């Protein structure tokens, strides 16, 4: 159960900010935490 949430958190807090910097990606939604 918690495994998926931790992956989503990593994507939200680690991957997305990096992608934003590179390609100005807009995150459609909210972080789980």
Coordinates of C-alpha atoms in Angstrom, one line a residue:
X1 CA 0.0 0.0 0.0
X2 CA 2.6 2.6 1.1
X3 CA 4.9 1.7 -1.7
X4 CA 2.8 3.4 -4.4
X5 CA 2.5 6.5 -2.2
X6 CA 6.2 6.7 -1.7
X7 CA 6.8 6.4 -5.5
X8 CA 4.2 9.2 -6.1
X9 CA 5.9 11.4 -3.5
X10 CA 9.3 10.8 -5.2
X11 CA 7.8 11.7 -8.6
X12 CA 6.1 14.8 -7.2
X13 CA 8.9 16.1 -5.1
X14 CA 12.0 14.9 -7.0
X15 CA 11.2 14.3 -10.7
X16 CA 8.7 17.0 -11.3
X17 CA 10.7 19.9 -10.0
X18 CA 13.6 18.8 -12.1
X19 CA 11.4 18.5 -15.2
X20 CA 9.9 21.9 -14.4
X21 CA 13.4 23.4 -14.5
X22 CA 14.3 21.7 -17.7
X23 CA 11.1 22.0 -19.8
X24 CA 8.7 24.2 -17.8
X25 CA 6.5 21.2 -17.2
X26 CA 3.2 22.0 -15.5
X27 CA 2.1 19.6 -12.8
X28 CA -1.6 19.0 -13.2
X29 CA -2.7 18.0 -9.7
X30 CA -1.5 18.0 -6.1
X31 CA 1.2 16.2 -4.2
X32 CA -0.1 13.4 -2.0
X33 CA 1.9 14.9 0.9

